[in-house]
Amino acid sequence: MFIPIPDNISPILKEIGTISYSKGHRAYLVGGPARDLILKRKLKDIDIMVEGNAIGVAEEYARHHNMRVKVHPEFLTAKVKGRKFIIDFASARKETYPTPGSLPIVEPGNFEEDMRRRDFTINAMAISITPDNFGKLIDIVEGLNDLNKGILRVMHEKSFQDDPTRILRGIRFSARFGFTFEDKTLVYLRRDIDYLKVVSRERILRELEFISKEGIEGIRVLTKHHIHSVLNLCTVEDKILNKIIEFSEKTGINPEKSLLASLLMCTDDFPLTSHMRKNINLIKSLGTFDIIKVARIDEDYLPLVYAYIENSEEVVKFFTVRERISPEISGGEMKKLGISPGPEMGKILEEIMVLRWQGRIKTKDDEIKFIKGRLNA
Ligand code: CTP
């Protein structure tokens, strides 16, 4: 079976296939991009597998186009940043996992080993880009069948033990495509779910970020499989999820940060950025609407504020007037009035914002009058 290759990537793939062939290697589009082409979805990036030295192929392709190439000989990979796509090149490899949850030992392998090391059958298909059979689907694991049936099937019984993050990847694909776990895969998932605890919190957090990008379905599928309780994450009720989406639709704010934070509100176990920690702590400290606290929360997290507090309509109002309530007076102008930069200036700016919120200050002149009155008091 031949897969139609869209015009925007066909010349890129043809050229890479030809370079590989001239070096005596076969090359393939593999993994997510192969799956997405079959599904007729837009490609985010390009993953190439070369049966041979992928780094040499990447270097030659980059040289032709005057592009930079970043090589990782220890992983047998190279990355080229093209104008429209990032192209990842990898030599066919086999992987072994010394202990559950550890990173794999990578060794050169053949085509079949490279396909069989992968997470799900739908991600283990290859589309040839070699000139003699350009576009031919090579599917040794019946991935196409599973793709058509909407099934996530692991390649072998120990897959989730080798790499427990595959459980979270499965959640991500299930949410994105509406696929379900094949019966045995589901049995393995339930059996091996506790292996998630041996994975570093950094890697788990990264996967949770990806899951949050899938929207509320990502959180729903995670919860459905009880993964939140294994990882000590919050149980996020549908009511909250729906409100997050409602606010994000009203305002155009991307919900992903709020969805992620909704899971992380009840744990201190994850290495969050100080930025995210600050926002979560502020939201946790909110009972009802508090203009000073809400103004300190970054816009990305407002959907979560809306979902959590009682008088949520205030958050909508805040979003609409947020530019109008921010003080017009500059730091320099305040200095001229006799206020030195520091906590005092910050406090006055917040007071002005509250008065603007209450409608008691409307213009810059009002602000100056307020400051003068305050200094004379
Ligand atoms: N892969 C795997 N096990 C992992 C990570 C990756 O088997 N733990 C394989 C899969 O074949 C996957 C490919 O490596 O398709 C590329 O990985 P990645 O880019 O993370 O996955 P995508 O399937 O491209 O996911 P997305 O569509 O979300 O980018």
Coordinates of C-alpha atoms and ligand atoms in Angstrom, one line a residue:
M1 CA 0.0 0.0 0.0
F2 CA 1.3 3.5 -0.9
I3 CA 0.5 6.5 1.3
P4 CA 0.0 9.8 -0.5
I5 CA 2.7 12.3 0.6
P6 CA 1.6 15.9 0.7
D7 CA 3.3 18.4 -1.6
N8 CA 4.7 20.4 1.2
I9 CA 6.9 17.6 2.5
S10 CA 7.3 15.4 -0.6
P11 CA 10.5 17.2 -1.9
I12 CA 12.1 17.1 1.5
L13 CA 11.5 13.4 1.9
K14 CA 12.5 12.6 -1.6
E15 CA 15.8 14.4 -1.1
I16 CA 16.6 12.6 2.2
G17 CA 15.7 9.3 0.6
T18 CA 18.0 9.9 -2.3
I19 CA 20.9 11.0 -0.1
S20 CA 20.4 7.8 2.0
Y21 CA 20.2 5.6 -1.1
S22 CA 23.4 7.1 -2.5
K23 CA 25.1 6.1 0.7
G24 CA 23.7 2.6 0.4
H25 CA 21.0 3.0 3.1
R26 CA 17.2 2.8 3.1
A27 CA 15.3 5.5 4.9
Y28 CA 11.8 5.8 6.2
L29 CA 9.4 8.3 7.7
V30 CA 8.5 6.7 11.0
G31 CA 6.6 7.0 14.3
G32 CA 4.2 9.9 14.9
P33 CA 4.6 11.5 11.5
A34 CA 4.0 8.2 9.6
R35 CA 0.8 7.7 11.8
D36 CA -0.3 11.2 11.2
L37 CA 0.1 11.0 7.4
I38 CA -2.0 7.9 7.3
L39 CA -4.6 9.7 9.4
K40 CA -4.3 12.6 7.0
R41 CA -3.4 14.9 9.8
K42 CA -1.0 17.8 9.5
L43 CA 2.6 17.0 10.5
K44 CA 4.3 18.8 13.3
D45 CA 7.7 17.5 12.6
I46 CA 9.5 14.9 10.5
D47 CA 11.1 11.7 12.0
I48 CA 13.4 9.8 9.7
M49 CA 14.9 6.4 10.4
V50 CA 17.9 5.3 8.4
E51 CA 19.0 1.7 8.2
G52 CA 22.6 2.8 8.5
N53 CA 24.3 6.0 9.5
A54 CA 21.6 8.6 10.1
I55 CA 24.1 11.2 11.2
G56 CA 25.9 11.1 7.9
V57 CA 22.6 11.6 6.0
A58 CA 21.6 14.5 8.3
E59 CA 24.9 16.2 7.8
E60 CA 24.7 16.0 4.0
Y61 CA 21.1 17.2 3.9
A62 CA 22.0 20.1 6.1
R63 CA 25.1 20.9 4.0
H64 CA 22.9 21.1 0.8
H65 CA 20.6 23.6 2.5
N66 CA 23.1 25.6 4.6
M67 CA 21.3 24.5 7.7
R68 CA 22.7 23.7 11.1
V69 CA 22.8 20.2 12.3
K70 CA 23.0 19.0 15.9
V71 CA 24.3 15.5 16.4
H72 CA 24.0 13.1 19.3
P73 CA 26.4 10.3 18.5
E74 CA 25.6 8.5 21.8
F75 CA 21.9 8.2 20.7
L76 CA 22.8 7.7 17.0
T77 CA 20.6 10.7 16.2
A78 CA 20.8 14.2 14.6
K79 CA 18.5 17.1 14.4
V80 CA 18.2 19.6 11.5
K81 CA 16.1 22.8 11.9
G82 CA 14.5 23.4 8.5
R83 CA 12.4 26.5 7.6
K84 CA 9.1 24.8 8.1
F85 CA 9.9 21.6 9.9
I86 CA 12.3 20.2 12.5
I87 CA 13.8 17.0 11.0
D88 CA 14.9 14.3 13.4
F89 CA 17.2 11.7 12.0
A90 CA 17.9 8.4 13.8
S91 CA 19.8 5.3 12.9
A92 CA 17.8 2.1 13.2
R93 CA 18.3 0.9 16.8
K94 CA 17.4 -1.6 19.4
E95 CA 16.8 -0.6 23.0
T96 CA 17.2 -2.5 26.3
Y97 CA 15.9 -1.3 29.6
P98 CA 18.3 -2.3 32.5
T99 CA 15.6 -1.7 35.1
P100 CA 12.0 -0.6 34.9
G101 CA 11.7 3.2 34.3
S102 CA 15.4 3.7 33.5
L103 CA 16.5 5.2 30.3
P104 CA 17.2 2.6 27.6
I105 CA 20.6 1.4 26.4
V106 CA 20.7 2.2 22.7
E107 CA 22.5 0.0 20.2
P108 CA 22.5 -0.1 16.4
G109 CA 19.8 -2.5 15.2
N110 CA 17.9 -3.4 12.1
F111 CA 14.6 -2.2 10.7
E112 CA 12.5 -4.8 12.6
E113 CA 14.3 -4.2 15.9
D114 CA 13.6 -0.5 15.4
M115 CA 9.9 -1.0 14.9
R116 CA 9.5 -3.5 17.7
R117 CA 11.2 -1.3 20.3
R118 CA 8.3 1.2 20.0
D119 CA 5.4 2.0 22.3
F120 CA 2.2 1.2 20.4
T121 CA 1.6 -0.5 17.1
I122 CA 0.1 2.7 15.7
N123 CA 3.5 4.3 16.2
A124 CA 5.5 1.4 14.8
M125 CA 4.8 1.9 11.1
A126 CA 7.2 3.2 8.5
I127 CA 6.7 4.9 5.1
S128 CA 9.6 4.3 2.8
I129 CA 11.2 7.4 1.3
T130 CA 13.8 5.5 -0.8
P131 CA 13.4 6.4 -4.5
D132 CA 12.6 2.8 -5.6
N133 CA 9.5 2.6 -3.4
F134 CA 8.7 6.1 -2.2
G135 CA 5.6 6.2 -0.2
K136 CA 5.3 2.5 0.5
L137 CA 3.9 1.6 3.9
I138 CA 5.9 -1.0 5.8
D139 CA 3.8 -2.3 8.6
I140 CA 5.2 -5.4 10.3
V141 CA 3.1 -5.1 13.5
E142 CA -0.4 -4.6 11.9
G143 CA -0.5 -1.0 13.1
L144 CA -2.7 0.0 10.2
N145 CA -5.4 -2.4 11.4
D146 CA -5.2 -1.0 14.9
L147 CA -5.3 2.6 13.6
N148 CA -8.4 1.8 11.6
K149 CA -10.1 0.2 14.6
G150 CA -9.0 2.9 17.0
I151 CA -7.0 0.7 19.2
L152 CA -3.8 1.2 21.3
R153 CA -1.9 -2.0 21.5
V154 CA 1.6 -2.4 23.1
M155 CA 4.1 -4.5 21.3
H156 CA 4.8 -6.9 24.2
E157 CA 3.8 -7.8 27.7
K158 CA 6.6 -6.0 29.5
S159 CA 6.3 -2.7 27.6
F160 CA 4.9 -0.6 30.4
Q161 CA 7.4 -2.1 32.9
D162 CA 10.3 -1.2 30.5
D163 CA 9.0 2.4 30.2
P164 CA 6.1 3.3 32.4
T165 CA 5.8 6.7 30.7
R166 CA 4.2 4.8 27.9
I167 CA 1.1 4.6 30.1
L168 CA 0.9 8.4 30.0
R169 CA 1.7 8.4 26.3
G170 CA -1.2 6.0 25.8
I171 CA -3.5 8.4 27.7
R172 CA -2.3 11.2 25.4
F173 CA -3.1 9.3 22.3
S174 CA -6.4 8.0 23.6
A175 CA -7.5 11.5 24.4
R176 CA -6.2 13.0 21.1
F177 CA -7.7 10.3 18.7
G178 CA -10.5 8.9 20.9
F179 CA -8.8 5.5 20.8
T180 CA -9.2 2.8 23.5
F181 CA -6.7 0.4 24.9
E182 CA -6.8 -3.1 23.5
D183 CA -8.0 -5.7 26.0
K184 CA -4.6 -7.2 26.9
T185 CA -2.9 -3.8 26.8
L186 CA -5.5 -2.6 29.4
V187 CA -4.7 -5.6 31.6
Y188 CA -1.0 -4.8 31.4
L189 CA -1.7 -1.1 32.1
R190 CA -3.7 -1.9 35.3
R191 CA -1.1 -4.5 36.4
D192 CA 1.9 -2.1 35.9
I193 CA 0.3 1.2 36.9
D194 CA 2.4 1.4 40.1
Y195 CA 5.6 1.4 38.0
L196 CA 4.8 5.0 37.3
K197 CA 6.1 5.7 40.8
V198 CA 9.6 4.8 39.8
V199 CA 9.8 7.3 37.0
S200 CA 11.4 10.7 37.9
R201 CA 9.0 13.5 38.7
E202 CA 10.5 15.6 35.9
R203 CA 9.6 13.0 33.2
I204 CA 6.1 12.6 34.7
L205 CA 5.6 16.3 34.7
R206 CA 6.6 16.5 31.0
E207 CA 4.1 13.9 30.1
L208 CA 1.4 15.7 32.1
E209 CA 2.2 18.8 30.2
F210 CA 1.6 16.9 27.0
I211 CA -1.6 15.4 28.3
S212 CA -2.9 18.9 29.2
K213 CA -2.3 20.1 25.7
E214 CA -5.0 17.5 24.6
G215 CA -7.6 19.6 26.4
I216 CA -10.1 18.3 29.0
E217 CA -10.3 14.9 27.4
G218 CA -6.6 14.4 28.4
I219 CA -7.5 14.9 32.1
R220 CA -10.7 12.8 31.8
V221 CA -8.9 9.8 30.4
L222 CA -6.1 10.1 33.0
T223 CA -8.8 10.1 35.7
K224 CA -10.8 7.3 34.1
H225 CA -7.7 5.0 34.4
H226 CA -7.1 6.2 38.1
I227 CA -3.6 7.5 37.2
H228 CA -4.2 10.6 39.2
S229 CA -4.4 8.7 42.4
V230 CA -1.3 6.7 41.7
L231 CA 0.6 9.9 41.1
N232 CA -1.1 11.8 44.0
L233 CA -2.6 14.3 41.7
C234 CA -6.0 16.0 42.3
T235 CA -9.2 14.5 41.2
V236 CA -10.5 17.1 38.9
E237 CA -14.3 16.9 38.6
D238 CA -16.1 17.4 35.3
K239 CA -17.7 20.5 36.7
I240 CA -14.3 22.2 37.1
L241 CA -13.1 21.0 33.7
N242 CA -16.2 22.3 32.0
K243 CA -15.8 25.7 33.7
I244 CA -12.1 25.9 32.6
I245 CA -13.2 25.3 29.0
E246 CA -16.1 27.7 29.3
F247 CA -13.8 30.6 30.4
S248 CA -11.2 29.8 27.9
E249 CA -13.8 29.8 25.1
K250 CA -15.2 33.2 26.4
T251 CA -11.7 34.8 26.5
G252 CA -9.6 32.9 23.9
I253 CA -7.1 32.0 26.7
N254 CA -5.4 28.6 26.0
P255 CA -6.6 26.2 28.7
E256 CA -3.6 24.0 28.9
K257 CA -1.8 25.7 31.8
S258 CA -5.0 25.8 33.8
L259 CA -5.7 22.1 33.1
L260 CA -2.2 21.2 34.2
A261 CA -2.4 23.3 37.4
S262 CA -5.8 21.8 38.2
L263 CA -4.0 18.4 38.6
L264 CA -1.1 19.9 40.6
M265 CA -3.1 22.0 43.1
C266 CA -3.0 19.3 45.8
T267 CA 0.6 18.1 45.6
D268 CA 4.0 19.6 46.3
D269 CA 5.8 16.6 44.8
F270 CA 6.6 18.0 41.4
P271 CA 9.5 20.3 40.4
L272 CA 7.3 23.1 39.2
T273 CA 8.7 26.4 37.9
S274 CA 8.6 29.2 40.4
H275 CA 6.2 30.9 38.1
M276 CA 3.7 28.0 38.2
R277 CA 4.1 27.5 41.9
K278 CA 3.4 31.2 42.5
N279 CA 0.2 31.0 40.5
I280 CA -1.0 27.8 42.1
N281 CA -0.4 29.2 45.6
L282 CA -2.3 32.4 44.8
I283 CA -5.3 30.4 43.5
K284 CA -5.2 28.1 46.6
S285 CA -5.3 31.2 48.8
L286 CA -8.4 32.5 47.1
G287 CA -11.7 32.0 48.9
T288 CA -13.8 34.4 47.1
F289 CA -12.8 37.0 44.5
D290 CA -9.9 39.2 45.7
I291 CA -8.9 41.8 43.1
I292 CA -5.4 42.2 44.5
K293 CA -4.6 38.5 44.4
V294 CA -6.3 37.9 41.0
A295 CA -4.4 40.8 39.4
R296 CA -1.2 39.0 40.5
I297 CA -2.2 35.8 38.7
D298 CA -1.0 35.3 35.2
E299 CA -3.6 35.3 32.4
D300 CA -3.0 31.7 31.5
Y301 CA -4.3 30.6 34.9
L302 CA -7.5 32.7 34.9
P303 CA -9.6 29.8 33.6
L304 CA -8.7 27.9 36.7
V305 CA -9.5 30.9 39.0
Y306 CA -12.9 31.1 37.2
A307 CA -13.5 27.4 37.8
Y308 CA -12.5 27.4 41.5
I309 CA -14.0 30.5 43.1
E310 CA -17.6 31.0 44.0
N311 CA -18.3 34.4 42.5
S312 CA -16.7 33.5 39.2
E313 CA -18.5 36.2 37.2
E314 CA -16.1 38.7 38.8
V315 CA -13.3 36.9 36.9
V316 CA -15.0 37.6 33.6
K317 CA -15.4 41.2 34.6
F318 CA -11.8 41.4 35.6
F319 CA -10.7 40.0 32.3
T320 CA -12.8 42.6 30.4
V321 CA -11.6 45.6 32.4
R322 CA -8.0 44.4 33.2
E323 CA -6.3 47.0 31.0
R324 CA -8.5 49.8 32.2
I325 CA -7.7 49.1 35.9
S326 CA -4.0 49.1 35.5
P327 CA -2.5 52.4 36.7
E328 CA -1.6 55.0 34.1
I329 CA 1.0 56.8 36.2
S330 CA 4.6 55.7 35.6
G331 CA 7.3 55.0 38.1
G332 CA 9.2 58.1 37.1
E333 CA 6.1 60.3 37.7
M334 CA 5.5 58.7 41.1
K335 CA 9.2 59.4 42.0
K336 CA 8.6 63.1 41.1
L337 CA 5.7 63.1 43.5
G338 CA 8.1 62.0 46.2
I339 CA 7.5 58.2 46.3
S340 CA 10.7 56.1 46.2
P341 CA 10.7 52.9 44.2
G342 CA 10.1 49.8 46.3
P343 CA 7.3 48.2 48.3
E344 CA 5.7 51.5 49.1
M345 CA 5.3 52.3 45.4
G346 CA 4.0 48.8 44.7
K347 CA 1.4 49.2 47.5
I348 CA 0.2 52.6 46.1
L349 CA -0.1 51.1 42.6
E350 CA -2.2 48.3 44.0
E351 CA -4.4 50.8 45.9
I352 CA -4.9 52.7 42.6
M353 CA -5.9 49.5 40.9
V354 CA -8.5 48.6 43.6
L355 CA -9.9 52.2 43.3
R356 CA -10.1 51.8 39.5
W357 CA -11.8 48.4 39.9
Q358 CA -14.3 50.1 42.2
G359 CA -14.8 52.9 39.7
R360 CA -13.5 55.5 42.2
I361 CA -10.5 56.4 40.0
K362 CA -11.0 56.8 36.3
T363 CA -8.2 59.0 34.9
K364 CA -4.5 59.7 35.5
D365 CA -5.4 63.1 37.1
D366 CA -7.5 61.1 39.6
E367 CA -4.5 59.0 40.3
I368 CA -2.3 62.0 40.9
K369 CA -4.9 63.6 43.2
F370 CA -5.2 60.3 45.1
I371 CA -1.4 60.1 45.6
K372 CA -1.1 63.7 46.7
G373 CA -4.0 63.3 49.1
R374 CA -2.4 60.2 50.5
L375 CA 1.0 61.9 51.0
N376 CA -0.7 64.8 52.9
A377 CA -2.8 62.6 55.1
Ligands
CTP1 N1 8.6 6.2 21.2 C1 8.4 5.0 22.0 N2 8.4 5.1 23.3 C2 8.6 6.3 24.0 C3 8.7 7.5 23.2 C4 8.7 7.4 21.8 O1 8.2 4.0 21.4 N3 8.6 6.3 25.3 C5 8.6 6.1 19.7 C6 7.2 6.0 19.1 O2 7.3 5.2 18.0 C7 6.9 7.5 18.7 C8 8.3 7.9 18.3 O3 9.2 7.3 19.2 O4 5.9 7.5 17.7 C9 8.5 9.4 18.4 O5 8.3 9.9 19.7 P1 7.4 11.2 20.0 O6 7.8 12.3 19.1 O7 7.5 11.5 21.5 O8 6.0 10.7 19.7 P2 4.9 11.0 18.7 O9 4.2 9.8 18.4 O10 5.5 11.8 17.5 O11 3.9 12.0 19.5 P3 3.3 13.4 19.1 O12 2.4 13.1 18.0 O13 2.5 13.8 20.4 O14 4.4 14.3 18.8

